[in-house]
């Protein structure tokens, strides 16, 4: 069991609220200004693509409304993969005072470093938890032969990728997963008329939170169709947000 200090973040919350007012501008950048005789200068906008980040560059964040408590009246501890928030305030003395008390338990996702969780209070009574994600090593996934009918998505399994690789031998196709990113690549070389010919492909996607990323399957049928699928699971963070 580890206690987490609670910080007061009133000033930063005001700044965040101001930034959120113009958050929609983050995705846009101005284009060149065009001027003409008798016309006002124009400055059209074009959409800017956000850079992709891995789990190592992001943080797990969870917000919960606990009410009008000061940081000194809130205790946060981490116990057995759960963050336990206990807020208690007494107005008056122990004999005649009124006590307000609230408790909340938050499940920490498995890919989050629970030992580095920190918390702070916002001025609107919101408790914010933050922690870095763990840095898993790259996993090589094995492609196994599949006999039978076509593999389709269902309530129990979701197809993440499906495409044909019949021009590549099984040993020429590599599938890996790291930081929640699934990568499929293939490469082969051959000689033709005295020339070396190289063929390759590369595909990548982010593994959705609605599937079990630890149990991804890679199946190849007799026609060279590669299907990558994973069991469907409940999203822990989404379920907590519904409560």
Short mmCIF file of C-alpha atoms in Angstrom, two decimals:
data_model
loop_
_atom_site.label_atom_id
_atom_site.label_comp_id
_atom_site.label_asym_id
_atom_site.label_seq_id
_atom_site.Cartn_x
_atom_site.Cartn_y
_atom_site.Cartn_z
CA UNK A 1 0.00 0.00 0.00
CA UNK A 2 1.42 3.37 -1.04
CA UNK A 3 0.06 6.83 -0.25
CA UNK A 4 0.08 9.41 -3.05
CA UNK A 5 0.48 13.13 -2.21
CA UNK A 6 -2.37 15.36 -3.40
CA UNK A 7 -1.35 18.64 -5.04
CA UNK A 8 -3.48 21.76 -5.42
CA UNK A 9 -3.63 22.97 -9.00
CA UNK A 10 -5.98 25.97 -8.97
CA UNK A 11 -3.74 28.22 -11.10
CA UNK A 12 -2.96 25.56 -13.68
CA UNK A 13 -6.63 24.66 -13.96
CA UNK A 14 -7.46 28.23 -14.91
CA UNK A 15 -4.79 28.11 -17.59
CA UNK A 16 -6.06 24.74 -18.86
CA UNK A 17 -9.61 26.11 -19.09
CA UNK A 18 -8.31 29.03 -21.17
CA UNK A 19 -6.36 26.70 -23.45
CA UNK A 20 -9.38 24.43 -23.93
CA UNK A 21 -11.35 27.40 -25.34
CA UNK A 22 -9.00 27.41 -28.33
CA UNK A 23 -8.23 23.67 -28.45
CA UNK A 24 -10.02 23.38 -31.80
CA UNK A 25 -7.28 25.56 -33.34
CA UNK A 26 -4.60 22.97 -32.61
CA UNK A 27 -5.48 20.97 -35.72
CA UNK A 28 -5.25 23.92 -38.11
CA UNK A 29 -2.44 26.03 -39.55
CA UNK A 30 -2.58 29.11 -41.78
CA UNK A 31 -1.82 28.90 -45.48
CA UNK A 32 -0.05 31.57 -47.47
CA UNK A 33 -1.82 34.94 -47.66
CA UNK A 34 -3.17 35.89 -51.07
CA UNK A 35 -3.75 39.55 -51.90
CA UNK A 36 -5.40 41.10 -54.95
CA UNK A 37 -6.29 44.59 -56.14
CA UNK A 38 -9.44 45.85 -54.46
CA UNK A 39 -9.66 42.83 -52.17
CA UNK A 40 -8.95 42.25 -48.54
CA UNK A 41 -6.10 39.87 -47.72
CA UNK A 42 -7.29 36.35 -47.01
CA UNK A 43 -5.74 33.77 -44.75
CA UNK A 44 -7.37 30.37 -45.39
CA UNK A 45 -6.76 27.50 -43.03
CA UNK A 46 -5.75 23.94 -43.77
CA UNK A 47 -5.86 20.94 -41.50
CA UNK A 48 -2.58 19.91 -39.90
CA UNK A 49 -1.96 16.25 -39.16
CA UNK A 50 -1.05 15.59 -35.55
CA UNK A 51 2.20 13.66 -35.05
CA UNK A 52 1.70 10.07 -33.95
CA UNK A 53 2.98 9.22 -30.49
CA UNK A 54 3.69 5.92 -28.80
CA UNK A 55 2.78 4.85 -25.30
CA UNK A 56 6.20 6.00 -24.14
CA UNK A 57 5.25 9.58 -25.05
CA UNK A 58 1.80 9.58 -23.45
CA UNK A 59 0.37 9.38 -19.94
CA UNK A 60 -2.60 7.61 -18.46
CA UNK A 61 -5.03 10.21 -17.09
CA UNK A 62 -8.20 9.66 -15.10
CA UNK A 63 -10.50 12.38 -13.70
CA UNK A 64 -13.14 11.94 -11.02
CA UNK A 65 -15.45 14.53 -9.45
CA UNK A 66 -15.30 14.37 -5.66
CA UNK A 67 -16.75 17.77 -4.67
CA UNK A 68 -15.63 20.86 -2.76
CA UNK A 69 -12.73 19.46 -0.75
CA UNK A 70 -9.33 20.99 -0.12
CA UNK A 71 -6.27 18.89 -0.89
CA UNK A 72 -5.57 18.52 2.83
CA UNK A 73 -8.90 16.70 3.29
CA UNK A 74 -8.23 14.12 0.57
CA UNK A 75 -6.11 11.00 0.89
CA UNK A 76 -5.06 8.89 -2.09
CA UNK A 77 -3.41 5.48 -1.86
CA UNK A 78 -2.52 2.69 -4.26
CA UNK A 79 -3.33 -0.82 -3.10
CA UNK A 80 -3.26 -4.04 -5.15
CA UNK A 81 -3.69 -2.34 -8.52
CA UNK A 82 -6.40 0.06 -7.32
CA UNK A 83 -6.31 3.77 -6.52
CA UNK A 84 -8.42 4.47 -3.43
CA UNK A 85 -9.60 8.07 -2.98
CA UNK A 86 -10.93 9.04 0.45
CA UNK A 87 -12.22 12.58 1.02
CA UNK A 88 -13.48 13.64 4.47
CA UNK A 89 -14.30 17.05 5.92
CA UNK A 90 -15.84 17.97 9.29
CA UNK A 91 -17.45 21.39 9.78
CA UNK A 92 -17.39 22.15 13.50
CA UNK A 93 -16.12 19.96 16.32
CA UNK A 94 -16.30 16.22 16.82
CA UNK A 95 -19.38 16.51 19.06
CA UNK A 96 -21.61 18.87 17.03
CA UNK A 97 -19.92 19.01 13.63
CA UNK A 98 -21.29 17.93 10.26
CA UNK A 99 -19.13 15.44 8.36
CA UNK A 100 -19.02 15.05 4.59
CA UNK A 101 -17.26 11.93 3.34
CA UNK A 102 -16.77 10.38 -0.08
CA UNK A 103 -14.84 7.32 -1.29
CA UNK A 104 -13.94 6.16 -4.79
CA UNK A 105 -11.91 3.21 -6.11
CA UNK A 106 -10.29 3.39 -9.55
CA UNK A 107 -8.85 0.30 -11.27
CA UNK A 108 -5.39 0.95 -12.71
CA UNK A 109 -4.93 -0.55 -16.22
CA UNK A 110 -2.32 -3.30 -16.50
CA UNK A 111 -0.13 -1.30 -18.89
CA UNK A 112 0.19 1.64 -16.44
CA UNK A 113 3.06 2.02 -13.95
CA UNK A 114 1.10 2.09 -10.67
CA UNK A 115 4.21 2.98 -8.68
CA UNK A 116 4.48 6.37 -10.41
CA UNK A 117 0.91 7.61 -9.98
CA UNK A 118 0.51 11.20 -8.81
CA UNK A 119 -2.63 13.23 -8.22
CA UNK A 120 -3.78 16.84 -7.99
CA UNK A 121 -7.00 18.70 -7.25
CA UNK A 122 -8.58 21.22 -9.61
CA UNK A 123 -10.53 24.26 -8.54
CA UNK A 124 -13.83 22.70 -9.71
CA UNK A 125 -13.49 19.79 -7.25
CA UNK A 126 -12.08 17.29 -9.76
CA UNK A 127 -9.38 14.86 -8.73
CA UNK A 128 -6.94 14.04 -11.56
CA UNK A 129 -4.73 10.93 -11.56
CA UNK A 130 -1.73 10.64 -13.86
CA UNK A 131 0.90 7.97 -14.46
CA UNK A 132 3.23 6.91 -17.28
CA UNK A 133 2.61 3.80 -19.30
CA UNK A 134 4.94 0.84 -18.96
CA UNK A 135 7.47 0.34 -21.74
CA UNK A 136 6.87 -3.19 -23.03
CA UNK A 137 9.38 -4.87 -25.28
CA UNK A 138 8.58 -5.71 -28.87
CA UNK A 139 6.79 -9.05 -29.22
CA UNK A 140 7.19 -11.21 -32.31
CA UNK A 141 3.93 -12.93 -33.23
CA UNK A 142 3.93 -16.29 -34.98
CA UNK A 143 1.95 -16.81 -38.18
CA UNK A 144 0.26 -20.22 -38.09
CA UNK A 145 -1.57 -22.11 -40.88
CA UNK A 146 -5.35 -22.05 -40.86
CA UNK A 147 -7.60 -24.72 -42.34
CA UNK A 148 -11.30 -24.19 -42.73
CA UNK A 149 -13.68 -21.39 -43.61
CA UNK A 150 -13.10 -17.66 -43.68
CA UNK A 151 -12.45 -15.90 -40.40
CA UNK A 152 -14.95 -13.12 -39.69
CA UNK A 153 -15.37 -10.74 -36.78
CA UNK A 154 -17.80 -11.78 -34.07
CA UNK A 155 -18.84 -10.83 -30.56
CA UNK A 156 -15.92 -12.85 -29.18
CA UNK A 157 -13.18 -11.92 -31.70
CA UNK A 158 -12.35 -8.87 -33.82
CA UNK A 159 -10.36 -8.91 -37.04
CA UNK A 160 -7.64 -6.25 -36.89
CA UNK A 161 -6.11 -6.82 -40.34
CA UNK A 162 -6.91 -9.04 -43.30
CA UNK A 163 -5.07 -9.05 -46.64
CA UNK A 164 -3.45 -11.41 -49.13
CA UNK A 165 0.24 -12.36 -48.88
CA UNK A 166 0.28 -15.33 -51.28
CA UNK A 167 3.36 -13.93 -53.08
CA UNK A 168 5.39 -14.27 -49.88
CA UNK A 169 6.50 -17.43 -48.15
CA UNK A 170 5.50 -17.78 -44.47
CA UNK A 171 9.05 -17.15 -43.26
CA UNK A 172 9.14 -13.87 -45.25
CA UNK A 173 6.24 -12.33 -43.31
CA UNK A 174 6.95 -10.82 -39.88
CA UNK A 175 4.33 -9.64 -37.37
CA UNK A 176 5.26 -7.71 -34.22
CA UNK A 177 3.55 -5.67 -31.52
CA UNK A 178 5.06 -2.92 -29.36
CA UNK A 179 3.56 -0.05 -27.34
CA UNK A 180 0.10 -0.95 -28.57
CA UNK A 181 1.18 -0.73 -32.23
CA UNK A 182 0.79 -3.74 -34.55
CA UNK A 183 3.24 -3.98 -37.45
CA UNK A 184 3.15 -6.41 -40.37
CA UNK A 185 5.95 -6.46 -42.91
CA UNK A 186 7.22 -8.77 -45.62
CA UNK A 187 10.30 -8.78 -47.80
CA UNK A 188 11.79 -11.05 -50.45
CA UNK A 189 14.45 -10.86 -53.13
CA UNK A 190 14.83 -12.71 -56.43
CA UNK A 191 17.03 -12.60 -59.50
CA UNK A 192 15.57 -12.09 -62.96
CA UNK A 193 17.53 -11.53 -66.19
CA UNK A 194 20.63 -10.66 -64.21
CA UNK A 195 18.83 -8.10 -62.06
CA UNK A 196 18.09 -8.27 -58.34
CA UNK A 197 14.42 -7.60 -57.66
CA UNK A 198 13.20 -6.74 -54.18
CA UNK A 199 9.56 -6.87 -53.15
CA UNK A 200 8.26 -5.69 -49.80
CA UNK A 201 5.19 -4.42 -47.98
CA UNK A 202 4.57 -2.72 -44.63
CA UNK A 203 1.38 -2.12 -42.70
CA UNK A 204 0.81 -0.71 -39.23
CA UNK A 205 -2.11 0.08 -36.94
CA UNK A 206 -2.88 0.90 -33.33
CA UNK A 207 -4.40 -1.99 -31.40
CA UNK A 208 -7.83 -0.82 -30.17
CA UNK A 209 -8.64 -0.94 -26.47
CA UNK A 210 -11.69 -3.09 -27.23
CA UNK A 211 -9.51 -6.19 -27.81
CA UNK A 212 -7.03 -8.21 -25.74
CA UNK A 213 -3.66 -7.12 -27.13
CA UNK A 214 -1.87 -9.91 -25.27
CA UNK A 215 -3.63 -12.67 -27.20
CA UNK A 216 -3.36 -11.59 -30.83
CA UNK A 217 -3.59 -14.43 -33.37
CA UNK A 218 -2.03 -14.47 -36.85
CA UNK A 219 -3.61 -17.02 -39.19
CA UNK A 220 -2.81 -17.77 -42.84
CA UNK A 221 -5.11 -19.90 -44.98
CA UNK A 222 -4.31 -22.00 -48.06
CA UNK A 223 -5.00 -19.08 -50.43
CA UNK A 224 -2.43 -16.87 -48.72
CA UNK A 225 -4.95 -14.70 -46.87
CA UNK A 226 -3.46 -13.40 -43.62
CA UNK A 227 -5.94 -12.63 -40.83
CA UNK A 228 -4.84 -10.97 -37.61
CA UNK A 229 -7.45 -11.10 -34.87
CA UNK A 230 -7.80 -10.78 -31.09
CA UNK A 231 -10.40 -11.59 -28.44
CA UNK A 232 -12.84 -8.79 -27.64
CA UNK A 233 -12.73 -7.42 -24.09
CA UNK A 234 -14.44 -4.73 -22.07
CA UNK A 235 -12.61 -1.41 -21.98
CA UNK A 236 -11.81 -0.81 -18.30
CA UNK A 237 -11.55 2.96 -18.66
CA UNK A 238 -14.76 3.22 -20.66
CA UNK A 239 -16.65 1.14 -18.10
CA UNK A 240 -15.39 3.36 -15.28
CA UNK A 241 -16.44 6.49 -17.17
CA UNK A 242 -20.03 5.17 -17.39
CA UNK A 243 -20.31 4.88 -13.60
#
